[in-house]
Amino acid sequence: MSEYSYVIGDDMTSPLDRCAETIIDEAKVKLAQHSLLNGLSATRLADTFKALADPTRVRIMSVLAITDLCVCDLAVTLGMTQSAISHQLRLMRDMRLVRSRKEGRMVYYALDDDHIKDLFTRGLEHIEHR
């Protein structure tokens, strides 16, 4: 007899999705509650991951992780229009994923900081790992 049980019907819960009996480890629960993100931080982090959920934005990040580029260089690199790239960069700038700097008439984009580069690099390592 298994210590886990399946729920039959619409709920396709696997045996590892539920406890066979309810036993609360109060010390672990207190530790978890103390470490639990507040609502605002959870929302901001979720929004960051949502921003990263777009393949075009991830591709932009992949090249900006290597070098700063202007909109026209990004457009050629990704095979997209400058307008489409500008739209993505505006969203990414609002989410603090990229920053811009102006040099004369050119605007260059880079990843906002090392945290963003690390987030991208770690994500890439995760999907390539196995």
CSV table of N, CA and C in Angstrom, one decimal:
chain,number,residue,atom,x,y,z
A,1,MET,N,0.8,-1.2,0.0
A,1,MET,CA,0.0,0.0,0.0
A,1,MET,C,0.9,1.2,0.0
A,2,SER,N,0.6,2.2,-0.9
A,2,SER,CA,1.4,3.4,-1.1
A,2,SER,C,1.1,4.4,0.0
A,3,GLU,N,2.1,5.2,0.4
A,3,GLU,CA,1.8,6.3,1.4
A,3,GLU,C,1.1,7.5,0.7
A,4,TYR,N,1.1,7.5,-0.6
A,4,TYR,CA,0.4,8.5,-1.4
A,4,TYR,C,-0.8,8.0,-2.0
A,5,SER,N,-1.8,8.9,-2.2
A,5,SER,CA,-3.0,8.5,-2.9
A,5,SER,C,-3.3,9.3,-4.1
A,6,TYR,N,-3.9,8.7,-5.1
A,6,TYR,CA,-4.3,9.5,-6.3
A,6,TYR,C,-5.7,10.0,-6.0
A,7,VAL,N,-6.0,11.1,-6.6
A,7,VAL,CA,-7.4,11.6,-6.6
A,7,VAL,C,-8.0,11.3,-7.9
A,8,ILE,N,-9.1,10.6,-8.0
A,8,ILE,CA,-9.7,10.2,-9.2
A,8,ILE,C,-10.7,11.2,-9.6
A,9,GLY,N,-10.8,11.5,-10.9
A,9,GLY,CA,-11.9,12.4,-11.4
A,9,GLY,C,-11.2,13.5,-12.2
A,10,ASP,N,-11.7,14.7,-12.1
A,10,ASP,CA,-11.2,15.9,-12.8
A,10,ASP,C,-9.8,16.3,-12.3
A,11,ASP,N,-9.6,16.1,-11.0
A,11,ASP,CA,-8.3,16.5,-10.4
A,11,ASP,C,-7.3,15.4,-10.8
A,12,MET,N,-6.3,15.7,-11.6
A,12,MET,CA,-5.3,14.7,-12.0
A,12,MET,C,-4.0,14.9,-11.2
A,13,THR,N,-4.2,15.0,-9.9
A,13,THR,CA,-3.1,15.2,-9.0
A,13,THR,C,-2.2,13.9,-8.9
A,14,SER,N,-0.9,14.1,-9.1
A,14,SER,CA,0.0,13.0,-9.0
A,14,SER,C,0.3,12.7,-7.5
A,15,PRO,N,0.8,11.6,-7.2
A,15,PRO,CA,1.0,11.2,-5.8
A,15,PRO,C,2.0,12.2,-5.1
A,16,LEU,N,2.9,12.9,-5.8
A,16,LEU,CA,3.8,13.8,-5.2
A,16,LEU,C,3.2,15.2,-5.0
A,17,ASP,N,2.0,15.4,-5.5
A,17,ASP,CA,1.4,16.8,-5.4
A,17,ASP,C,0.7,17.0,-4.1
A,18,ARG,N,0.6,15.9,-3.3
A,18,ARG,CA,-0.2,16.0,-2.0
A,18,ARG,C,0.4,15.3,-0.9
A,19,CYS,N,0.2,15.7,0.3
A,19,CYS,CA,0.6,14.9,1.4
A,19,CYS,C,-0.4,13.8,1.7
A,20,ALA,N,0.0,12.6,2.1
A,20,ALA,CA,-0.9,11.5,2.4
A,20,ALA,C,-1.6,11.8,3.7
A,21,GLU,N,-0.9,12.6,4.6
A,21,GLU,CA,-1.6,13.1,5.8
A,21,GLU,C,-1.0,14.4,6.1
A,22,THR,N,-1.8,15.2,6.9
A,22,THR,CA,-1.4,16.5,7.2
A,22,THR,C,-0.6,16.6,8.5
A,23,ILE,N,0.7,16.8,8.4
A,23,ILE,CA,1.6,17.0,9.6
A,23,ILE,C,2.4,18.3,9.3
A,24,ILE,N,2.2,19.3,10.2
A,24,ILE,CA,2.8,20.6,10.0
A,24,ILE,C,4.1,20.6,10.7
A,25,ASP,N,5.2,21.0,10.0
A,25,ASP,CA,6.5,21.3,10.7
A,25,ASP,C,6.5,22.8,11.0
A,26,GLU,N,6.2,23.1,12.2
A,26,GLU,CA,6.1,24.5,12.6
A,26,GLU,C,7.4,25.3,12.4
A,27,ALA,N,8.5,24.7,12.6
A,27,ALA,CA,9.8,25.5,12.5
A,27,ALA,C,10.0,25.8,11.0
A,28,LYS,N,9.7,24.8,10.1
A,28,LYS,CA,9.9,25.1,8.7
A,28,LYS,C,8.9,26.1,8.2
A,29,VAL,N,7.6,26.0,8.7
A,29,VAL,CA,6.6,27.0,8.3
A,29,VAL,C,7.0,28.4,8.7
A,30,LYS,N,7.5,28.5,9.9
A,30,LYS,CA,7.9,29.9,10.4
A,30,LYS,C,9.0,30.4,9.5
A,31,LEU,N,10.0,29.5,9.2
A,31,LEU,CA,11.1,30.0,8.4
A,31,LEU,C,10.6,30.4,7.0
A,32,ALA,N,9.7,29.6,6.4
A,32,ALA,CA,9.1,29.9,5.1
A,32,ALA,C,8.3,31.2,5.2
A,33,GLN,N,7.5,31.4,6.2
A,33,GLN,CA,6.7,32.6,6.3
A,33,GLN,C,7.6,33.8,6.5
A,34,HIS,N,8.8,33.7,7.2
A,34,HIS,CA,9.7,34.8,7.4
A,34,HIS,C,10.4,35.1,6.0
A,35,SER,N,10.6,34.1,5.2
A,35,SER,CA,11.2,34.3,3.9
A,35,SER,C,10.3,34.7,2.7
A,36,LEU,N,9.0,34.6,3.0
A,36,LEU,CA,8.0,34.8,1.9
A,36,LEU,C,8.1,36.2,1.4
A,37,LEU,N,8.1,36.3,0.1
A,37,LEU,CA,8.2,37.7,-0.6
A,37,LEU,C,6.9,38.4,-0.2
A,38,ASN,N,7.0,39.7,0.0
A,38,ASN,CA,5.8,40.5,0.1
A,38,ASN,C,5.1,40.7,-1.2
A,39,GLY,N,3.9,41.1,-1.2
A,39,GLY,CA,3.1,41.2,-2.4
A,39,GLY,C,3.7,42.1,-3.5
A,40,LEU,N,4.2,43.2,-3.1
A,40,LEU,CA,4.8,44.2,-4.1
A,40,LEU,C,6.0,43.6,-4.8
A,41,SER,N,6.9,43.0,-4.0
A,41,SER,CA,8.1,42.3,-4.5
A,41,SER,C,7.8,41.2,-5.4
A,42,ALA,N,6.8,40.4,-5.0
A,42,ALA,CA,6.4,39.2,-5.8
A,42,ALA,C,5.8,39.7,-7.2
A,43,THR,N,5.0,40.8,-7.1
A,43,THR,CA,4.4,41.3,-8.4
A,43,THR,C,5.5,41.9,-9.3
A,44,ARG,N,6.5,42.6,-8.7
A,44,ARG,CA,7.6,43.2,-9.5
A,44,ARG,C,8.4,42.1,-10.1
A,45,LEU,N,8.7,41.0,-9.4
A,45,LEU,CA,9.5,39.9,-9.9
A,45,LEU,C,8.7,39.1,-11.0
A,46,ALA,N,7.5,38.9,-10.7
A,46,ALA,CA,6.6,38.2,-11.7
A,46,ALA,C,6.6,39.1,-13.0
A,47,ASP,N,6.5,40.4,-12.9
A,47,ASP,CA,6.5,41.3,-14.1
A,47,ASP,C,7.8,41.2,-14.8
A,48,THR,N,8.9,41.0,-14.1
A,48,THR,CA,10.2,40.9,-14.8
A,48,THR,C,10.2,39.6,-15.6
A,49,PHE,N,9.7,38.5,-15.0
A,49,PHE,CA,9.7,37.2,-15.7
A,49,PHE,C,8.7,37.3,-16.8
A,50,LYS,N,7.6,38.0,-16.7
A,50,LYS,CA,6.7,38.2,-17.8
A,50,LYS,C,7.4,38.9,-19.0
A,51,ALA,N,8.2,39.9,-18.7
A,51,ALA,CA,8.9,40.6,-19.7
A,51,ALA,C,9.9,39.7,-20.4
A,52,LEU,N,10.4,38.7,-19.7
A,52,LEU,CA,11.4,37.8,-20.3
A,52,LEU,C,10.7,36.6,-21.0
A,53,ALA,N,9.4,36.6,-20.9
A,53,ALA,CA,8.6,35.5,-21.5
A,53,ALA,C,8.4,35.7,-23.0
A,54,ASP,N,8.9,36.7,-23.6
A,54,ASP,CA,8.7,37.0,-25.0
A,54,ASP,C,10.0,36.6,-25.7
A,55,PRO,N,10.0,35.7,-26.7
A,55,PRO,CA,11.2,35.3,-27.4
A,55,PRO,C,11.9,36.4,-28.1
A,56,THR,N,11.3,37.4,-28.6
A,56,THR,CA,12.0,38.5,-29.2
A,56,THR,C,12.8,39.3,-28.2
A,57,ARG,N,12.2,39.5,-27.0
A,57,ARG,CA,13.0,40.2,-26.0
A,57,ARG,C,14.1,39.4,-25.5
A,58,VAL,N,14.0,38.1,-25.4
A,58,VAL,CA,15.1,37.2,-25.0
A,58,VAL,C,16.2,37.3,-26.1
A,59,ARG,N,15.8,37.3,-27.3
A,59,ARG,CA,16.8,37.4,-28.4
A,59,ARG,C,17.6,38.7,-28.4
A,60,ILE,N,16.8,39.8,-28.1
A,60,ILE,CA,17.5,41.1,-27.9
A,60,ILE,C,18.5,41.0,-26.8
A,61,MET,N,18.1,40.4,-25.7
A,61,MET,CA,19.0,40.3,-24.5
A,61,MET,C,20.2,39.5,-24.9
A,62,SER,N,20.0,38.4,-25.7
A,62,SER,CA,21.2,37.6,-26.1
A,62,SER,C,22.3,38.4,-26.8
A,63,VAL,N,21.9,39.3,-27.6
A,63,VAL,CA,22.9,40.1,-28.3
A,63,VAL,C,23.4,41.2,-27.4
A,64,LEU,N,22.5,41.8,-26.6
A,64,LEU,CA,23.0,42.9,-25.7
A,64,LEU,C,23.8,42.4,-24.5
A,65,ALA,N,23.8,41.1,-24.3
A,65,ALA,CA,24.7,40.5,-23.3
A,65,ALA,C,26.1,40.5,-23.8
A,66,ILE,N,26.3,40.6,-25.1
A,66,ILE,CA,27.6,40.6,-25.7
A,66,ILE,C,28.1,42.0,-26.0
A,67,THR,N,27.3,42.9,-26.5
A,67,THR,CA,27.7,44.2,-26.8
A,67,THR,C,26.5,45.2,-26.9
A,68,ASP,N,26.8,46.5,-26.7
A,68,ASP,CA,25.8,47.5,-26.8
A,68,ASP,C,25.5,47.7,-28.3
A,69,LEU,N,24.3,47.9,-28.7
A,69,LEU,CA,23.9,48.1,-30.1
A,69,LEU,C,22.8,49.2,-30.2
A,70,CYS,N,22.8,49.9,-31.3
A,70,CYS,CA,21.8,50.9,-31.6
A,70,CYS,C,20.6,50.2,-32.2
A,71,VAL,N,19.5,50.9,-32.3
A,71,VAL,CA,18.2,50.3,-32.8
A,71,VAL,C,18.4,49.7,-34.2
A,72,CYS,N,19.1,50.5,-35.1
A,72,CYS,CA,19.3,50.0,-36.4
A,72,CYS,C,20.1,48.7,-36.5
A,73,ASP,N,21.1,48.6,-35.7
A,73,ASP,CA,22.0,47.4,-35.6
A,73,ASP,C,21.2,46.2,-35.1
A,74,LEU,N,20.4,46.5,-34.1
A,74,LEU,CA,19.5,45.4,-33.5
A,74,LEU,C,18.5,44.9,-34.6
A,75,ALA,N,17.9,45.9,-35.3
A,75,ALA,CA,16.9,45.5,-36.3
A,75,ALA,C,17.5,44.6,-37.4
A,76,VAL,N,18.7,45.0,-37.9
A,76,VAL,CA,19.4,44.1,-38.9
A,76,VAL,C,19.8,42.8,-38.3
A,77,THR,N,20.3,42.8,-37.1
A,77,THR,CA,20.7,41.5,-36.4
A,77,THR,C,19.5,40.6,-36.2
A,78,LEU,N,18.4,41.1,-35.8
A,78,LEU,CA,17.2,40.2,-35.6
A,78,LEU,C,16.3,40.1,-36.8
A,79,GLY,N,16.6,40.8,-37.9
A,79,GLY,CA,15.8,40.7,-39.1
A,79,GLY,C,14.4,41.3,-38.9
A,80,MET,N,14.3,42.4,-38.1
A,80,MET,CA,13.0,43.0,-37.8
A,80,MET,C,13.1,44.5,-38.2
A,81,THR,N,11.9,45.2,-38.2
A,81,THR,CA,11.9,46.6,-38.4
A,81,THR,C,12.4,47.4,-37.2
A,82,GLN,N,12.9,48.6,-37.5
A,82,GLN,CA,13.4,49.4,-36.4
A,82,GLN,C,12.2,49.8,-35.5
A,83,SER,N,11.0,49.9,-36.0
A,83,SER,CA,9.8,50.2,-35.2
A,83,SER,C,9.5,49.1,-34.3
A,84,ALA,N,9.6,47.9,-34.8
A,84,ALA,CA,9.3,46.7,-33.9
A,84,ALA,C,10.3,46.6,-32.8
A,85,ILE,N,11.6,46.8,-33.1
A,85,ILE,CA,12.7,46.8,-32.1
A,85,ILE,C,12.5,47.9,-31.1
A,86,SER,N,12.2,49.1,-31.6
A,86,SER,CA,12.0,50.2,-30.7
A,86,SER,C,10.8,49.9,-29.7
A,87,HIS,N,9.8,49.3,-30.2
A,87,HIS,CA,8.6,49.0,-29.3
A,87,HIS,C,9.1,48.0,-28.2
A,88,GLN,N,9.8,47.0,-28.6
A,88,GLN,CA,10.3,46.0,-27.6
A,88,GLN,C,11.3,46.7,-26.6
A,89,LEU,N,12.2,47.5,-27.1
A,89,LEU,CA,13.1,48.2,-26.2
A,89,LEU,C,12.4,49.2,-25.2
A,90,ARG,N,11.4,49.8,-25.7
A,90,ARG,CA,10.6,50.7,-24.8
A,90,ARG,C,10.0,49.9,-23.6
A,91,LEU,N,9.5,48.7,-23.9
A,91,LEU,CA,8.9,47.8,-22.9
A,91,LEU,C,10.0,47.4,-21.9
A,92,MET,N,11.2,47.0,-22.5
A,92,MET,CA,12.3,46.5,-21.8
A,92,MET,C,12.9,47.6,-20.9
A,93,ARG,N,12.9,48.8,-21.4
A,93,ARG,CA,13.4,49.9,-20.6
A,93,ARG,C,12.5,50.2,-19.4
A,94,ASP,N,11.2,50.2,-19.7
A,94,ASP,CA,10.2,50.4,-18.6
A,94,ASP,C,10.3,49.3,-17.5
A,95,MET,N,10.8,48.1,-17.9
A,95,MET,CA,10.9,47.1,-16.9
A,95,MET,C,12.3,47.0,-16.3
A,96,ARG,N,13.2,48.0,-16.7
A,96,ARG,CA,14.6,48.1,-16.3
A,96,ARG,C,15.4,46.9,-16.7
A,97,LEU,N,15.1,46.4,-17.9
A,97,LEU,CA,15.9,45.3,-18.4
A,97,LEU,C,17.1,45.9,-19.2
A,98,VAL,N,16.8,47.0,-19.9
A,98,VAL,CA,17.8,47.6,-20.7
A,98,VAL,C,17.9,49.1,-20.3
A,99,ARG,N,19.1,49.7,-20.7
A,99,ARG,CA,19.3,51.2,-20.5
A,99,ARG,C,19.8,51.7,-21.8
A,100,SER,N,19.6,53.0,-22.0
A,100,SER,CA,20.0,53.6,-23.3
A,100,SER,C,21.0,54.7,-23.0
A,101,ARG,N,21.8,55.0,-24.0
A,101,ARG,CA,22.7,56.2,-23.9
A,101,ARG,C,22.8,56.8,-25.3
A,102,LYS,N,22.8,58.1,-25.3
A,102,LYS,CA,22.8,58.8,-26.6
A,102,LYS,C,24.2,59.2,-26.9
A,103,GLU,N,24.6,59.0,-28.1
A,103,GLU,CA,25.9,59.5,-28.7
A,103,GLU,C,25.6,60.2,-30.0
A,104,GLY,N,25.6,61.5,-29.9
A,104,GLY,CA,25.2,62.3,-31.1
A,104,GLY,C,23.7,62.0,-31.5
A,105,ARG,N,23.5,61.5,-32.7
A,105,ARG,CA,22.2,61.2,-33.1
A,105,ARG,C,21.8,59.7,-32.9
A,106,MET,N,22.8,59.0,-32.4
A,106,MET,CA,22.5,57.5,-32.2
A,106,MET,C,22.2,57.2,-30.7
A,107,VAL,N,21.3,56.3,-30.5
A,107,VAL,CA,20.9,55.8,-29.2
A,107,VAL,C,21.4,54.3,-29.1
A,108,TYR,N,22.2,54.0,-28.1
A,108,TYR,CA,22.7,52.7,-27.9
A,108,TYR,C,22.0,52.1,-26.7
A,109,TYR,N,21.8,50.8,-26.8
A,109,TYR,CA,21.1,50.0,-25.8
A,109,TYR,C,22.1,49.0,-25.2
A,110,ALA,N,22.0,48.8,-23.9
A,110,ALA,CA,22.7,47.7,-23.2
A,110,ALA,C,21.8,47.1,-22.1
A,111,LEU,N,22.2,46.0,-21.7
A,111,LEU,CA,21.5,45.4,-20.5
A,111,LEU,C,21.6,46.3,-19.3
A,112,ASP,N,20.6,46.5,-18.6
A,112,ASP,CA,20.5,47.5,-17.5
A,112,ASP,C,21.7,47.4,-16.5
A,113,ASP,N,22.0,46.1,-16.1
A,113,ASP,CA,23.1,45.9,-15.1
A,113,ASP,C,23.5,44.5,-15.1
A,114,ASP,N,24.5,44.2,-14.3
A,114,ASP,CA,25.0,42.8,-14.2
A,114,ASP,C,23.9,41.8,-13.7
A,115,HIS,N,22.9,42.3,-12.9
A,115,HIS,CA,21.9,41.4,-12.4
A,115,HIS,C,21.0,40.8,-13.6
A,116,ILE,N,20.8,41.7,-14.6
A,116,ILE,CA,20.0,41.3,-15.7
A,116,ILE,C,20.8,40.3,-16.6
A,117,LYS,N,22.1,40.6,-16.8
A,117,LYS,CA,22.9,39.7,-17.6
A,117,LYS,C,23.0,38.4,-16.9
A,118,ASP,N,23.1,38.4,-15.6
A,118,ASP,CA,23.2,37.1,-14.8
A,118,ASP,C,21.9,36.4,-14.9
A,119,LEU,N,20.8,37.1,-14.8
A,119,LEU,CA,19.5,36.4,-15.0
A,119,LEU,C,19.4,35.7,-16.3
A,120,PHE,N,19.8,36.4,-17.4
A,120,PHE,CA,19.7,35.8,-18.7
A,120,PHE,C,20.7,34.6,-18.8
A,121,THR,N,21.9,34.8,-18.3
A,121,THR,CA,22.9,33.8,-18.4
A,121,THR,C,22.5,32.5,-17.6
A,122,ARG,N,21.9,32.7,-16.4
A,122,ARG,CA,21.5,31.6,-15.6
A,122,ARG,C,20.3,30.9,-16.2
A,123,GLY,N,19.4,31.6,-16.8
A,123,GLY,CA,18.3,31.0,-17.5
A,123,GLY,C,18.7,30.2,-18.7
A,124,LEU,N,19.7,30.7,-19.4
A,124,LEU,CA,20.3,30.0,-20.6
A,124,LEU,C,21.0,28.7,-20.1
A,125,GLU,N,21.8,28.8,-19.0
A,125,GLU,CA,22.4,27.7,-18.5
A,125,GLU,C,21.4,26.6,-18.0
A,126,HIS,N,20.3,27.1,-17.5
A,126,HIS,CA,19.3,26.1,-17.0
A,126,HIS,C,18.7,25.3,-18.1
A,127,ILE,N,18.4,26.0,-19.2
A,127,ILE,CA,17.7,25.2,-20.3
A,127,ILE,C,18.7,24.4,-21.1
A,128,GLU,N,20.0,24.7,-21.0
A,128,GLU,CA,21.0,23.9,-21.7
A,128,GLU,C,21.6,22.8,-20.9
A,129,HIS,N,21.3,22.8,-19.6
A,129,HIS,CA,21.8,21.8,-18.6
A,129,HIS,C,21.0,20.5,-18.7
A,130,ARG,N,21.7,19.4,-18.7
A,130,ARG,CA,21.1,18.1,-18.6
A,130,ARG,C,22.0,17.1,-19.1
